[in-house]
Tab-separated table of C-alpha atoms in Angstrom:
chain	number	residue	atom	x	y	z
L	279	ILE	CA	-13.041	33.831	28.499
L	280	PHE	CA	-9.913	32.033	28.814
L	281	PRO	CA	-7.640	32.701	25.594
L	282	ASN	CA	-7.092	29.103	24.964
L	283	PRO	CA	-9.612	26.490	25.899
L	284	GLU	CA	-7.728	23.760	24.604
L	285	ARG	CA	-4.939	24.413	27.192
L	286	LEU	CA	-5.271	22.781	30.370
L	287	LYS	CA	-4.987	25.352	33.199
L	288	TYR	CA	-2.968	24.245	36.148
L	289	VAL	CA	-1.651	25.626	39.405
L	290	ARG	CA	2.183	25.831	39.241
L	291	ASN	CA	2.829	25.162	42.781
L	292	ASN	CA	0.298	22.359	43.055
L	293	VAL	CA	1.802	19.726	40.729
L	294	ALA	CA	2.869	16.327	41.460
L	295	LEU	CA	6.490	16.651	40.524
L	296	PRO	CA	8.902	19.471	40.357
L	297	VAL	CA	9.621	19.338	36.662
L	298	PRO	CA	10.533	22.341	34.376
L	299	GLY	CA	7.963	24.742	33.485
L	300	PHE	CA	8.381	23.758	29.485
L	301	VAL	CA	7.457	19.962	30.435
L	302	LEU	CA	4.350	21.336	32.485
L	303	GLY	CA	3.412	23.513	29.366
L	304	PHE	CA	3.834	20.677	27.061
L	305	CYS	CA	1.478	18.244	28.997
L	306	SER	CA	-1.100	21.050	29.336
L	307	SER	CA	-0.997	21.756	25.599
L	308	LEU	CA	-1.148	18.253	24.478
L	309	VAL	CA	-3.493	16.628	27.037
L	310	HIS	CA	-6.571	16.963	25.235
L	311	LEU	CA	-7.266	14.398	22.405
L	312	THR	CA	-8.670	17.066	19.986
L	313	VAL	CA	-4.997	18.703	19.946
L	314	VAL	CA	-3.395	15.213	19.341
L	315	SER	CA	-5.829	14.391	16.630
L	316	HIS	CA	-5.296	17.783	15.110
L	317	GLU	CA	-1.437	17.340	14.937
L	318	MET	CA	-2.201	13.918	13.626
L	319	ILE	CA	-4.293	15.148	10.877
L	320	ALA	CA	-1.689	18.000	10.263
L	321	GLY	CA	1.064	15.332	10.127
L	322	TYR	CA	-0.830	13.037	7.557
L	323	PHE	CA	-1.514	15.785	5.089
L	324	VAL	CA	1.768	17.222	5.248
L	325	LEU	CA	3.227	13.730	4.519
L	326	ALA	CA	0.560	13.200	1.665
L	327	LEU	CA	1.831	16.542	0.222
L	328	LEU	CA	5.458	15.637	0.167
L	329	ARG	CA	4.477	12.331	-1.293
L	330	ASP	CA	2.543	13.912	-4.054
L	331	HIS	CA	5.178	16.430	-5.005
L	332	GLY	CA	8.031	13.394	-4.941
L	333	ILE	CA	9.848	14.575	-2.013
L	334	VAL	CA	9.021	11.731	-0.081
L	335	ASN	CA	8.742	8.291	-2.100
L	336	LEU	CA	6.146	6.126	-0.833
L	337	SER	CA	5.584	3.480	-3.450
L	338	THR	CA	2.542	1.330	-3.504
L	339	GLY	CA	3.511	-2.029	-1.958
L	340	ASP	CA	6.310	-0.396	0.190
L	341	ILE	CA	6.338	-1.041	3.943
L	342	ALA	CA	6.488	2.890	4.458
L	343	ALA	CA	3.431	3.159	2.189
L	344	TYR	CA	1.771	0.386	4.021
L	345	ASN	CA	2.604	1.955	7.573
L	346	THR	CA	1.239	5.385	6.234
L	347	GLU	CA	-2.180	3.865	5.608
L	348	VAL	CA	-2.139	2.270	8.802
L	349	PHE	CA	-1.542	5.627	10.463
L	350	PHE	CA	-4.320	6.992	8.405
L	351	SER	CA	-6.537	4.637	9.694
L	352	VAL	CA	-5.746	5.351	13.321
L	353	ALA	CA	-5.914	9.092	12.728
L	354	THR	CA	-9.343	8.851	11.001
L	355	SER	CA	-10.701	6.862	13.761
L	356	ALA	CA	-9.402	9.333	16.454
L	357	ALA	CA	-10.756	12.270	14.548
L	358	MET	CA	-14.267	10.678	14.259
L	359	PHE	CA	-14.158	10.070	17.871
L	360	VAL	CA	-13.305	13.635	18.685
L	361	ALA	CA	-15.909	14.896	16.582
L	362	LEU	CA	-18.616	12.570	17.789
L	363	ALA	CA	-17.800	12.323	21.420
L	364	PHE	CA	-17.338	16.081	21.704
L	365	TRP	CA	-20.661	17.159	20.258
L	366	LEU	CA	-22.425	14.554	22.004
L	367	PHE	CA	-21.404	15.501	25.534
L	368	VAL	CA	-21.900	19.166	24.579
L	369	LEU	CA	-25.383	18.539	23.572
L	370	ILE	CA	-26.023	16.233	26.718
L	371	ASP	CA	-24.166	19.272	28.959
L	372	PRO	CA	-21.706	21.721	27.814
L	373	LEU	CA	-20.170	21.524	31.504
L	374	LEU	CA	-18.836	18.049	30.785
L	375	MET	CA	-16.404	19.359	28.203
L	376	PHE	CA	-15.700	23.086	29.199
L	377	PRO	CA	-14.198	23.709	32.805
L	378	ALA	CA	-16.741	26.711	33.488
L	379	SER	CA	-14.713	27.827	36.445
L	380	GLU	CA	-11.837	28.394	34.465
L	381	ILE	CA	-13.510	30.222	31.450
L	382	PHE	CA	-16.285	32.469	33.487
L	383	PRO	CA	-16.080	34.942	36.574
L	384	LYS	CA	-16.467	33.102	39.968
L	385	ASP	CA	-19.913	34.696	40.550
L	386	PHE	CA	-21.344	33.366	37.214
L	387	SER	CA	-24.008	30.973	38.177
L	388	GLU	CA	-23.669	27.296	37.014
L	389	HIS	CA	-27.104	27.932	35.011
L	390	LYS	CA	-25.592	31.021	33.370
L	391	CYS	CA	-22.346	29.370	32.387
L	392	ARG	CA	-24.219	26.404	30.855
L	393	THR	CA	-26.511	28.748	28.761
L	394	LEU	CA	-23.530	30.923	27.547
L	395	LEU	CA	-21.572	27.692	26.516
L	396	PHE	CA	-24.524	26.105	24.680
L	397	SER	CA	-25.188	29.305	22.943
L	398	ALA	CA	-21.359	29.637	21.966
L	399	SER	CA	-21.129	25.935	20.810
L	400	PHE	CA	-24.221	25.957	18.737
L	401	GLY	CA	-24.950	29.650	17.728
L	402	PRO	CA	-24.661	32.715	19.488
L	403	THR	CA	-27.834	34.006	21.433
L	404	ASP	CA	-26.136	37.351	21.849
L	405	PRO	CA	-25.075	38.925	18.659
L	406	SER	CA	-23.318	41.674	20.716
L	407	LYS	CA	-21.100	39.102	22.246
L	408	GLN	CA	-18.385	38.309	19.528
L	409	TRP	CA	-16.562	35.899	21.740
L	410	GLN	CA	-19.552	33.536	21.493
L	411	ARG	CA	-19.220	33.573	17.538
L	412	GLY	CA	-15.535	33.148	17.889
L	413	MET	CA	-15.828	30.436	20.164
L	414	MET	CA	-18.436	28.728	17.949
L	415	TRP	CA	-16.157	28.757	14.689
L	416	MET	CA	-13.142	27.613	16.659
L	417	MET	CA	-15.016	24.630	18.082
L	418	ARG	CA	-16.333	23.673	14.725
L	419	TYR	CA	-12.859	23.992	13.180
L	420	LEU	CA	-11.230	21.817	15.775
L	421	HIS	CA	-14.316	19.372	16.301
L	422	THR	CA	-15.993	19.268	12.741
L	423	TYR	CA	-14.104	20.784	9.910
L	424	CYS	CA	-10.511	18.946	10.703
L	425	PRO	CA	-12.161	15.588	11.415
L	426	LEU	CA	-14.219	15.598	8.454
L	427	LEU	CA	-11.203	16.369	5.988
L	428	LEU	CA	-9.915	12.829	6.690
L	429	VAL	CA	-13.459	11.242	6.346
L	430	ILE	CA	-13.581	13.114	2.792
L	431	ASP	CA	-10.097	12.126	1.925
L	432	ALA	CA	-10.905	8.392	2.860
L	433	ALA	CA	-14.141	8.453	0.760
L	434	ILE	CA	-12.951	9.957	-2.547
L	435	LEU	CA	-9.365	9.301	-2.901
L	436	PRO	CA	-7.634	5.661	-3.266
L	437	HIS	CA	-6.435	4.119	-0.153
L	438	GLU	CA	-4.887	0.857	0.550
L	439	VAL	CA	-7.152	-1.384	2.921
L	440	CYS	CA	-4.543	-2.889	5.400
L	441	LEU	CA	-4.966	-5.997	7.153
L	442	TRP	CA	-7.630	-6.398	9.923
L	443	LYS	CA	-5.161	-7.352	12.717
L	444	HIS	CA	-2.759	-4.389	11.775
L	445	GLU	CA	-5.432	-1.521	11.605
L	446	VAL	CA	-7.146	-2.967	14.763
L	447	ALA	CA	-3.829	-3.515	16.661
L	448	ALA	CA	-2.687	-0.056	15.810
L	449	GLY	CA	-5.839	1.514	16.858
L	450	LEU	CA	-5.796	-0.417	20.366
L	451	ILE	CA	-2.175	0.705	20.695
L	452	PHE	CA	-2.839	4.355	20.043
L	453	THR	CA	-6.155	4.295	22.272
L	454	ILE	CA	-4.444	2.770	25.262
L	455	SER	CA	-1.387	5.166	24.905
L	456	TYR	CA	-3.440	7.954	24.741
L	457	LEU	CA	-5.445	7.006	27.944
L	458	ALA	CA	-2.181	6.405	29.953
L	459	TRP	CA	-0.983	9.756	28.631
L	460	ASN	CA	-4.096	11.437	29.483
L	461	LEU	CA	-4.071	10.035	33.139
L	462	PHE	CA	-0.401	10.821	33.651
L	463	CYS	CA	-1.181	14.483	32.687
L	464	TRP	CA	-4.192	14.504	35.172
L	465	TRP	CA	-1.859	13.093	37.969
L	466	LEU	CA	1.072	15.610	37.182
L	467	LEU	CA	-1.007	18.729	36.817
L	468	ARG	CA	-3.683	17.607	39.362
L	469	THR	CA	-6.160	18.872	37.112
L	470	PRO	CA	-8.799	16.664	35.157
L	471	PRO	CA	-8.424	17.296	31.463
L	472	TYR	CA	-12.132	17.133	31.066
L	473	PRO	CA	-14.650	17.810	33.840
L	474	LEU	CA	-16.474	14.728	32.528
L	475	GLN	CA	-13.740	12.661	33.565
L	476	LYS	CA	-13.967	14.060	37.127
L	477	LYS	CA	-17.502	13.170	37.302
L	478	VAL	CA	-16.662	9.696	36.023
L	479	PHE	CA	-13.971	9.409	38.464
L	480	ASP	CA	-16.308	10.564	41.411
L	481	SER	CA	-19.003	8.125	40.566
L	482	GLY	CA	-16.800	5.015	41.542
L	483	VAL	CA	-13.883	2.806	40.487
L	484	LEU	CA	-16.094	0.250	38.381
L	485	ASN	CA	-18.106	3.037	36.708
L	486	ALA	CA	-14.537	4.741	35.629
L	487	VAL	CA	-13.261	1.487	34.617
L	488	GLY	CA	-16.491	0.731	32.393
L	489	PHE	CA	-16.406	4.188	30.927
L	490	TYR	CA	-12.756	3.735	29.653
L	491	MET	CA	-13.364	0.232	28.537
L	492	ALA	CA	-16.500	1.548	26.320
L	493	ALA	CA	-14.502	4.439	25.019
L	494	VAL	CA	-11.838	1.724	23.670
L	495	VAL	CA	-14.691	-0.472	22.202
L	496	PHE	CA	-16.150	2.687	20.531
L	497	VAL	CA	-12.687	3.760	18.766
L	498	LEU	CA	-12.332	-0.044	17.771
L	499	ALA	CA	-15.550	0.335	16.342
L	500	LEU	CA	-14.954	3.303	14.366
L	501	ALA	CA	-11.829	1.850	13.033
L	502	CYS	CA	-13.947	-0.891	11.647
L	503	PHE	CA	-16.328	2.073	10.184
L	504	CYS	CA	-13.372	4.009	8.643
L	505	ARG	CA	-12.260	0.746	7.041
L	506	LEU	CA	-15.392	0.797	5.262
L	507	LEU	CA	-14.911	4.281	4.033
L	508	ARG	CA	-11.934	3.076	2.182
L	509	ALA	CA	-13.446	-0.343	0.865
L	510	ASP	CA	-13.692	-0.965	-2.831
L	511	ALA	CA	-17.411	-1.317	-2.543
L	512	GLY	CA	-19.091	1.691	-4.165
L	513	ALA	CA	-22.515	1.707	-2.145
L	514	ILE	CA	-21.185	0.545	0.963
L	515	SER	CA	-18.280	3.174	0.759
L	516	THR	CA	-20.759	5.931	-0.220
L	517	GLY	CA	-23.360	5.187	2.552
L	518	SER	CA	-20.528	5.089	5.141
L	519	PHE	CA	-19.325	8.564	3.847
L	520	LEU	CA	-22.786	10.149	3.796
L	521	LEU	CA	-23.620	8.636	7.087
L	522	ALA	CA	-20.377	10.058	8.806
L	523	PHE	CA	-20.556	13.556	6.878
L	524	LEU	CA	-24.155	14.248	7.706
L	525	GLY	CA	-24.150	13.018	11.082
L	526	VAL	CA	-21.317	15.119	12.245
L	527	VAL	CA	-22.649	18.149	10.443
L	528	TRP	CA	-26.173	17.558	11.925
L	529	MET	CA	-24.688	17.342	15.653
L	530	THR	CA	-22.325	20.429	14.967
L	531	ILE	CA	-25.487	22.639	14.622
L	532	GLY	CA	-27.336	21.207	17.363
L	533	MET	CA	-29.303	18.326	15.738
L	534	PRO	CA	-32.480	20.353	14.483
L	535	PRO	CA	-35.458	20.352	14.683
L	536	PHE	CA	-34.628	19.114	18.305
L	537	LYS	CA	-32.105	21.669	19.272
L	538	ALA	CA	-34.522	23.486	21.605
L	539	ALA	CA	-35.717	20.229	23.275
L	540	LEU	CA	-31.995	19.146	23.877
L	541	ALA	CA	-31.126	22.518	25.271
L	542	ARG	CA	-33.970	22.422	27.642
L	543	ARG	CA	-33.010	18.914	28.830
L	544	CYS	CA	-29.773	20.396	29.941
L	545	GLY	CA	-31.346	23.316	31.623
L	546	VAL	CA	-31.034	25.766	29.015
L	547	ASP	CA	-33.784	28.004	27.464
L	548	LEU	CA	-32.694	29.354	24.316
L	549	ALA	CA	-35.743	31.612	23.957
L	550	SER	CA	-35.106	33.301	27.320
L	551	ALA	CA	-31.572	33.592	26.488
L	552	ALA	CA	-32.081	35.419	23.394
L	553	MET	CA	-34.730	37.657	25.103
L	554	SER	CA	-32.295	38.239	27.702
L	555	ALA	CA	-29.468	39.189	25.309
L	556	GLU	CA	-31.760	41.544	23.341
L	557	VAL	CA	-32.779	43.312	26.413
L	558	GLU	CA	-29.170	43.682	27.553
L	559	MET	CA	-28.214	44.936	24.032
L	560	LYS	CA	-31.150	47.437	24.095
L	561	ASP	CA	-30.135	48.733	27.591
L	562	THR	CA	-26.425	49.192	26.500
L	563	THR	CA	-27.685	51.040	23.314
L	564	ASN	CA	-29.950	53.258	25.455
L	565	GLY	CA	-27.042	53.858	28.072
L	566	HIS	CA	-25.002	55.098	25.074
L	567	ASP	CA	-27.535	57.354	23.596
L	568	ALA	CA	-27.965	58.797	26.910
L	569	GLY	CA	-24.189	59.340	27.333
L	570	LYS	CA	-24.440	61.221	23.900
L	571	LEU	CA	-27.133	63.486	25.119
L	572	ASP	CA	-25.300	64.345	28.163
């Protein structure tokens, strides 16, 4: 398995511009929204710690404190988008999110790659393959635990609710900026950041434009939803938190009791995969035992 699935793999001699290697490395490391969101979350909590310990003065009513809350709004919206979009598309088809050709050997069939990735995302079907469990926890850390930290923070700690126009404008600027960055990295590295983007692009320009416009609208809708988390209305705030928290956790574990049905929909038979893994593990064990006898 490729050592860092969050770093985009590219061909050094096939890039669009002859720029230094560190520039290409920077682009490949920060092209995914997951990584950008992770750094935003880390940045916010570092700032919050400095504020809480009096190292950085962010007094209520101060412009810096206000801008921090606007940033928190954008970071929470981006984090929720990462969580919902990633798990939704992995449930539809893991190959939309993971570049199988860069992860598995070339002789692996598409069906085998899809089965391994689905199992690694929602729970390993083969206990003997430690990479599946490691990848599952890594995906949960990046796409569930980190985003939910901001959701919990928004729900239980006091936050200033900023003006609608400021939060929406900040969310719109961030979304358009990230899309521009994403497409620039695609052009520079000559590699689509996500397989899903290549499929959308190949389906036609109108479909691609519609897809990205829908993504922008979804982020803005999440900005409005995240505003409810910080609203000073107990029932609405609590209901919004439970909806966000439980919804993301449910998707993370494969949306039981529909997990098997969703797996079959994308061509994965979890029962057969588990049985094959068990047979393979028995064969390996028998081989080891025979070797000991020899």
